[in-house]
Short mmCIF file of C-alpha atoms in Angstrom, two decimals:
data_model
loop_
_atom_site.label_atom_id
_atom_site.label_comp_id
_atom_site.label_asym_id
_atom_site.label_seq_id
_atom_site.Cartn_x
_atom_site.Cartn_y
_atom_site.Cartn_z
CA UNK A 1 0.00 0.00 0.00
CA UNK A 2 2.98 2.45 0.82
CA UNK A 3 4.69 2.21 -2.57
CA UNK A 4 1.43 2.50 -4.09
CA UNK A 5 0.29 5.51 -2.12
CA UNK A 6 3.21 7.39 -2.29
CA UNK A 7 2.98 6.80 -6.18
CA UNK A 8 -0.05 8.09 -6.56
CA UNK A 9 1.29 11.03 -4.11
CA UNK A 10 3.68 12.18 -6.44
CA UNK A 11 1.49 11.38 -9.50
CA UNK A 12 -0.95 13.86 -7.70
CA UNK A 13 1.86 16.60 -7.14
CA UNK A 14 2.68 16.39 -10.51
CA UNK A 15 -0.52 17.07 -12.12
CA UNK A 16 -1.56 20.11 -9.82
CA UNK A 17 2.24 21.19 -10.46
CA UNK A 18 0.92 21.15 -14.30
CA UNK A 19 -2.50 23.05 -13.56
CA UNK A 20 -1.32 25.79 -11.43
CA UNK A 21 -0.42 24.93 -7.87
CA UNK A 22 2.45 26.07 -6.97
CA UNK A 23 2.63 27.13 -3.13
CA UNK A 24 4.95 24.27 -1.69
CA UNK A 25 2.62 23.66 1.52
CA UNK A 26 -0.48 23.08 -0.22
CA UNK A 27 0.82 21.00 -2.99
CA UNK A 28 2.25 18.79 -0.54
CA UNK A 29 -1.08 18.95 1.40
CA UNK A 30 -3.30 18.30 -1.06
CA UNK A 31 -1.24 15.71 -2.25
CA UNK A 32 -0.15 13.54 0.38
CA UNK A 33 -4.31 13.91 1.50
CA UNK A 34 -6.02 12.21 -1.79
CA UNK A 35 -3.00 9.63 -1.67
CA UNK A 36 -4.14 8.83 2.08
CA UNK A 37 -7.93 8.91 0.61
CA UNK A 38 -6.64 6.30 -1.26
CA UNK A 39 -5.04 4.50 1.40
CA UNK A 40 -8.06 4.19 3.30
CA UNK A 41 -10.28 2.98 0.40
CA UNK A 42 -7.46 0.39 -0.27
CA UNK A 43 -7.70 -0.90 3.12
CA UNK A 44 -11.08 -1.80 2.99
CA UNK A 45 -11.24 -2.96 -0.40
CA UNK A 46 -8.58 -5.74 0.71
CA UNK A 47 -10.58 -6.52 3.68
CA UNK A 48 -14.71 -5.99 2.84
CA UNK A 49 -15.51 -7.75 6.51
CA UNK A 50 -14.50 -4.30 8.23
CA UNK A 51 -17.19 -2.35 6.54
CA UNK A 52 -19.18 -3.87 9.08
CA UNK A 53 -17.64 -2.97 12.15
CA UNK A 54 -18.56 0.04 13.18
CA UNK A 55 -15.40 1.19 15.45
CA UNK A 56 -13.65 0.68 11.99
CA UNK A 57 -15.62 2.48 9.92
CA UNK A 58 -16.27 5.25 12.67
CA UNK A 59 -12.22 5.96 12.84
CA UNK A 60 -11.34 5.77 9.15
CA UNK A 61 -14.55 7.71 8.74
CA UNK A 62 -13.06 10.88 11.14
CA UNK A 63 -9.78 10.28 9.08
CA UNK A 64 -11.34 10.56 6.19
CA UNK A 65 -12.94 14.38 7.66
CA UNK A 66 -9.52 15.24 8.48
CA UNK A 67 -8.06 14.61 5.08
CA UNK A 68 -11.33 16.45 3.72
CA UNK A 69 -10.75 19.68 5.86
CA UNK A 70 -6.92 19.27 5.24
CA UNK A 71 -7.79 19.29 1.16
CA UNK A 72 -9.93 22.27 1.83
CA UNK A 73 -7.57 24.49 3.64
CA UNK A 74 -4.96 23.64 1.04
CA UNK A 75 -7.56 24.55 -1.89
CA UNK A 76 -9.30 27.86 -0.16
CA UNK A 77 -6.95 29.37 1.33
CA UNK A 78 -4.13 30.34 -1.18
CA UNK A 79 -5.74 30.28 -4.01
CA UNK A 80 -8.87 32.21 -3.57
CA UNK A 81 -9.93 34.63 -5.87
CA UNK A 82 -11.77 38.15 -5.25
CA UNK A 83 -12.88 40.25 -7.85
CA UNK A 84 -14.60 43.68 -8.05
CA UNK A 85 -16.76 44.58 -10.24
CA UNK A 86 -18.85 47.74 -11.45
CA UNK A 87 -21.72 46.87 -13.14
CA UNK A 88 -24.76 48.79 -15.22
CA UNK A 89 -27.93 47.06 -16.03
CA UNK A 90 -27.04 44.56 -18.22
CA UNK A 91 -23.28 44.85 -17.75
CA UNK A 92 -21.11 41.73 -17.82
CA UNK A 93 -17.79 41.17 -15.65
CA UNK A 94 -15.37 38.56 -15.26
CA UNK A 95 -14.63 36.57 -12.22
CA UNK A 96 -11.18 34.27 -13.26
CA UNK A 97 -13.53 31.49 -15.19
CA UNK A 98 -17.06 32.66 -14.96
CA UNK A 99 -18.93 36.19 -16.39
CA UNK A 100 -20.81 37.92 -14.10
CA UNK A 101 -24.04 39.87 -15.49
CA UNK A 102 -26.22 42.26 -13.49
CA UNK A 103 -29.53 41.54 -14.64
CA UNK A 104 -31.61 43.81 -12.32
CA UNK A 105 -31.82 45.45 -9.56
CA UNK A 106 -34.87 45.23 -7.29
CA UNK A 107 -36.00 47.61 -4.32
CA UNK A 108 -38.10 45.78 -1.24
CA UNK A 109 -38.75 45.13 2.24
CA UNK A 110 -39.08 43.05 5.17
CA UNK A 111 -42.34 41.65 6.38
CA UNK A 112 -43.87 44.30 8.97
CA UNK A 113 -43.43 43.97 12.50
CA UNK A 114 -45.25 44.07 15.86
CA UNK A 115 -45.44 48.16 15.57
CA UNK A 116 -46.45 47.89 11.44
CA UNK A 117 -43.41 49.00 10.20
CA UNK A 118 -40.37 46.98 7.78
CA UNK A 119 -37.52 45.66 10.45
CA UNK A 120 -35.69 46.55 7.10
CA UNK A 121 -35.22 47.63 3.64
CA UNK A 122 -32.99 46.01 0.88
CA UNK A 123 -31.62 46.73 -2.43
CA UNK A 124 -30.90 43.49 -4.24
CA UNK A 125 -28.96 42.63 -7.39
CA UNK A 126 -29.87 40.01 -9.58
CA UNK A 127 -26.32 38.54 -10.74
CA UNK A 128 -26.56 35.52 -13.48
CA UNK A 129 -23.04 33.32 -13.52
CA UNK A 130 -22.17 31.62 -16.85
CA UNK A 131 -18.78 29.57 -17.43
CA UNK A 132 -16.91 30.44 -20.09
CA UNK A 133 -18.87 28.70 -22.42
CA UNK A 134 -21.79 30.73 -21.99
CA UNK A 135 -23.56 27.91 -20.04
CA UNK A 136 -25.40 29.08 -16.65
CA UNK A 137 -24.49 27.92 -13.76
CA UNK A 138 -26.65 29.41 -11.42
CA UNK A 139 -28.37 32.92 -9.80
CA UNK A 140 -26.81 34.89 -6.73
CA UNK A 141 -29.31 37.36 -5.40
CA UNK A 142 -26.56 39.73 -3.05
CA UNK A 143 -28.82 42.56 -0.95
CA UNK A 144 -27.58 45.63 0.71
CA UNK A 145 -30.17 46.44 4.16
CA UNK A 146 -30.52 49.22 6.28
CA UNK A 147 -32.31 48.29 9.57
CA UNK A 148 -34.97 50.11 11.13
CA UNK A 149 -32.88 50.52 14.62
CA UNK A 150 -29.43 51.11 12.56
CA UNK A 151 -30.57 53.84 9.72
CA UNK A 152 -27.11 54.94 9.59
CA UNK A 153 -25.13 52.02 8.80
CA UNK A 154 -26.09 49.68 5.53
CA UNK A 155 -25.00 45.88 5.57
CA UNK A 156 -24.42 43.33 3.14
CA UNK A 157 -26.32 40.11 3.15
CA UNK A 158 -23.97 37.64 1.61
CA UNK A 159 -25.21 34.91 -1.59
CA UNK A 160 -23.09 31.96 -2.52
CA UNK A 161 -23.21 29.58 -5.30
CA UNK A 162 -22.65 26.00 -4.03
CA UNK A 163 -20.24 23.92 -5.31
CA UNK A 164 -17.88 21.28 -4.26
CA UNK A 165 -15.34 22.23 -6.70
CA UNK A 166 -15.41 26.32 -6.73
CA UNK A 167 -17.79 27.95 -4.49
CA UNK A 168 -19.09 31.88 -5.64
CA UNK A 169 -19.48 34.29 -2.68
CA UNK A 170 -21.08 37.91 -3.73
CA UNK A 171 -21.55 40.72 -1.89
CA UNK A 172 -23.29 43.80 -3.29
CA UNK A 173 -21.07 46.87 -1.82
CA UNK A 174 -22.91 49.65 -3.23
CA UNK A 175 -24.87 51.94 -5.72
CA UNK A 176 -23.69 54.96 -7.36
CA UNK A 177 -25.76 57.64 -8.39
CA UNK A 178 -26.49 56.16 -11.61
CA UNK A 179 -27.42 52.95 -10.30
CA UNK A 180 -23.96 51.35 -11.27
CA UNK A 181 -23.58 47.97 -8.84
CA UNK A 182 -20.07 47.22 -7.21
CA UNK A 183 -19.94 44.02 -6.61
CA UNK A 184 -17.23 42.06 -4.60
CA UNK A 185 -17.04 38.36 -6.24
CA UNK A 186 -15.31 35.88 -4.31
CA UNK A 187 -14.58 32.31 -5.68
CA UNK A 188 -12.97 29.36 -3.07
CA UNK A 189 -12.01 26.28 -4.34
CA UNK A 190 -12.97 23.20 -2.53
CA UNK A 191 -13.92 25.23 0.51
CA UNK A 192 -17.20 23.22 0.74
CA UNK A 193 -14.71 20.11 1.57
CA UNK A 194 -13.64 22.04 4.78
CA UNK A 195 -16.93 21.79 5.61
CA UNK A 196 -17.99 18.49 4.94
CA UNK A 197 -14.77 17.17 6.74
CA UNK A 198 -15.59 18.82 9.65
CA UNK A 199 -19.08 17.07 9.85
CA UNK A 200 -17.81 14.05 8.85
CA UNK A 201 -15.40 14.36 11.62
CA UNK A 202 -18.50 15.21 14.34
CA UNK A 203 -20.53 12.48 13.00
CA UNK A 204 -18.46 9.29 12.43
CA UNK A 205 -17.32 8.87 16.72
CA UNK A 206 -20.86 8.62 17.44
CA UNK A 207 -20.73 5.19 15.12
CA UNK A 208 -18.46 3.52 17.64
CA UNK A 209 -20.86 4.35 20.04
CA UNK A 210 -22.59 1.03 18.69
CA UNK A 211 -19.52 -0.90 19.98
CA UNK A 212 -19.44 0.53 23.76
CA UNK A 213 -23.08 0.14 24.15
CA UNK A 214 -23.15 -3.50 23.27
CA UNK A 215 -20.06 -4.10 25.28
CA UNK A 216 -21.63 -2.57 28.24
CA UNK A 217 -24.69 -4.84 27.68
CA UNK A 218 -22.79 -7.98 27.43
CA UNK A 219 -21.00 -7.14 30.45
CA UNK A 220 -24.55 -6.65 32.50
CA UNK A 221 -25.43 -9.82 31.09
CA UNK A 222 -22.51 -11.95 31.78
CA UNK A 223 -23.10 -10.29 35.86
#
C-alpha cells in the first residue's frame, strides 16, 4: 500500500504542479491527502468484513474528515480569488472562469413587524453566472439592508453559489448615483470540503458508540 500511495502522491503533485499549484505547503497537502484517501479505500477494499464494524468504519470515517478539511484548507486558502466589479444594467464582468451579469436590480422590504413597520429595507442585485462557455451555472441574489434601529449604517447580506469544486461568494457593496452595482465576487475552491470534513469528523465517533453500548450490555449480562 505504501509504494502505491506514495505513487499516486507524487502522480498527484505532478498534475496540480501542471495546472497551477504552486505554493509548496499546499501542494504537498493536497497531495499527500487524496493519496491517504486512497489508502483508506485500499484498506477496505482488501478486507470488505471491516465495513461492518462500526469502530472501523467510525475511525477511518473521522480520518477521512480530516483529510477532507486538510484538502480544503490547502484549496481555499491560497488560491482564492476576489474580484470587483462595477456593473450597469445589463453589464457583464469577469470573475477568473465565470462572467458575471447584473440583470436587475430590485428595491423591497421586510415583512412588517409588531409596531407595522419593515424591520428593514434592501436593495438586491440580480447577478446571473455563466462559465466560459456561456452555459449558466446558477443565480446569486446579493442585498444591501438598512435596519430600522441602525438607519445609519447599511450591511451586506452575503449569496453563494454551491459547489464542491469552486464555491461563488457575492456581496453587493454599493450603488452609485447612476445605479452602477459594485460588486465584490469571491470564488474558493474546494472550501465546501472544509466543511464536509468537519461534519464528517462530528458524526463518524458517534458510530463507535454502537460498539461501547453492546459491550456494556454484554457485560450486564454476563453479571
Amino acid at each position: 500500500f505504501f509504494s502505491l500511495c506514495l505513487g499516486v502522491a507524487v502522480g498527484v503533485a505532478v498534475v496540480l504542479f501542471l495546472f497551477g499549484i504552486r505554493a509548496p505547503w499546499a501542494l504537498v497537502a493536497l497531495a499527500c491527502s487524496f493519496a491517504a484517501l486512497l489508502g483508506v479505500g485500499l484498506y477496505f477494499a482488501s478486507n470488505r468484513k471491516l465495513l461492518s464494524v462500526p469502530a472501523t468504519l467510525a475511525a477511518n470515517g473521522v480520518h477521512i474528515g480530516l483529510l477532507m478539511m486538510i484538502i480544503g484548507v490547502a484549496a481555499s486558502g491560497p488560491y482564492q480569488q476576489k474580484y470587483t466589479l462595477e456593473l450597469n444594467r445589463g453589464g457583464e464582468g469577469v470573475a477568473g472562469d465565470y462572467h458575471i451579469t447584473l440583470n436587475e436590480l430590485y428595491e423591497g422590504q421586510s415583512e412588517p413587524g409588531p409596531d407595522g413597520k419593515p424591520n428593514y429595507i434592501f436593495i438586491e442585485a440580480e447577478l446571473m453566472v455563466r462559465n466560459k462557455a456561456g452555459g449558466l451555472i446558477g443565480k446569486l441574489s446579493p442585498q444591501r439592508r438598512l435596519y430600522a434601529n441602525f438607519e445609519s449604517q447599511s450591511y451586506a447580506e452575503v449569496d453563494t453559489l454551491f459547489s464542491l469544486n469552486n464555491e461563488i461568494y457575492a456581496t453587493l457593496a454599493g450603488l452609485d448615483a447612476n445605479n452602477r452595482a459594485t460588486v465584490a465576487v469571491n470564488v474558493n475552491p474546494l472550501v465546501n470540503w472544509l466543511w464536509i470534513g468537519g461534519a464528517l469528523m462530528s458524526l463518524f465517533p458517534f458510530g463507535g458508540l454502537a460498539r461501547i453500548r453492546r459491550e456494556e450490555k454484554d457485560e450486564g449480562t454476563g453479571d
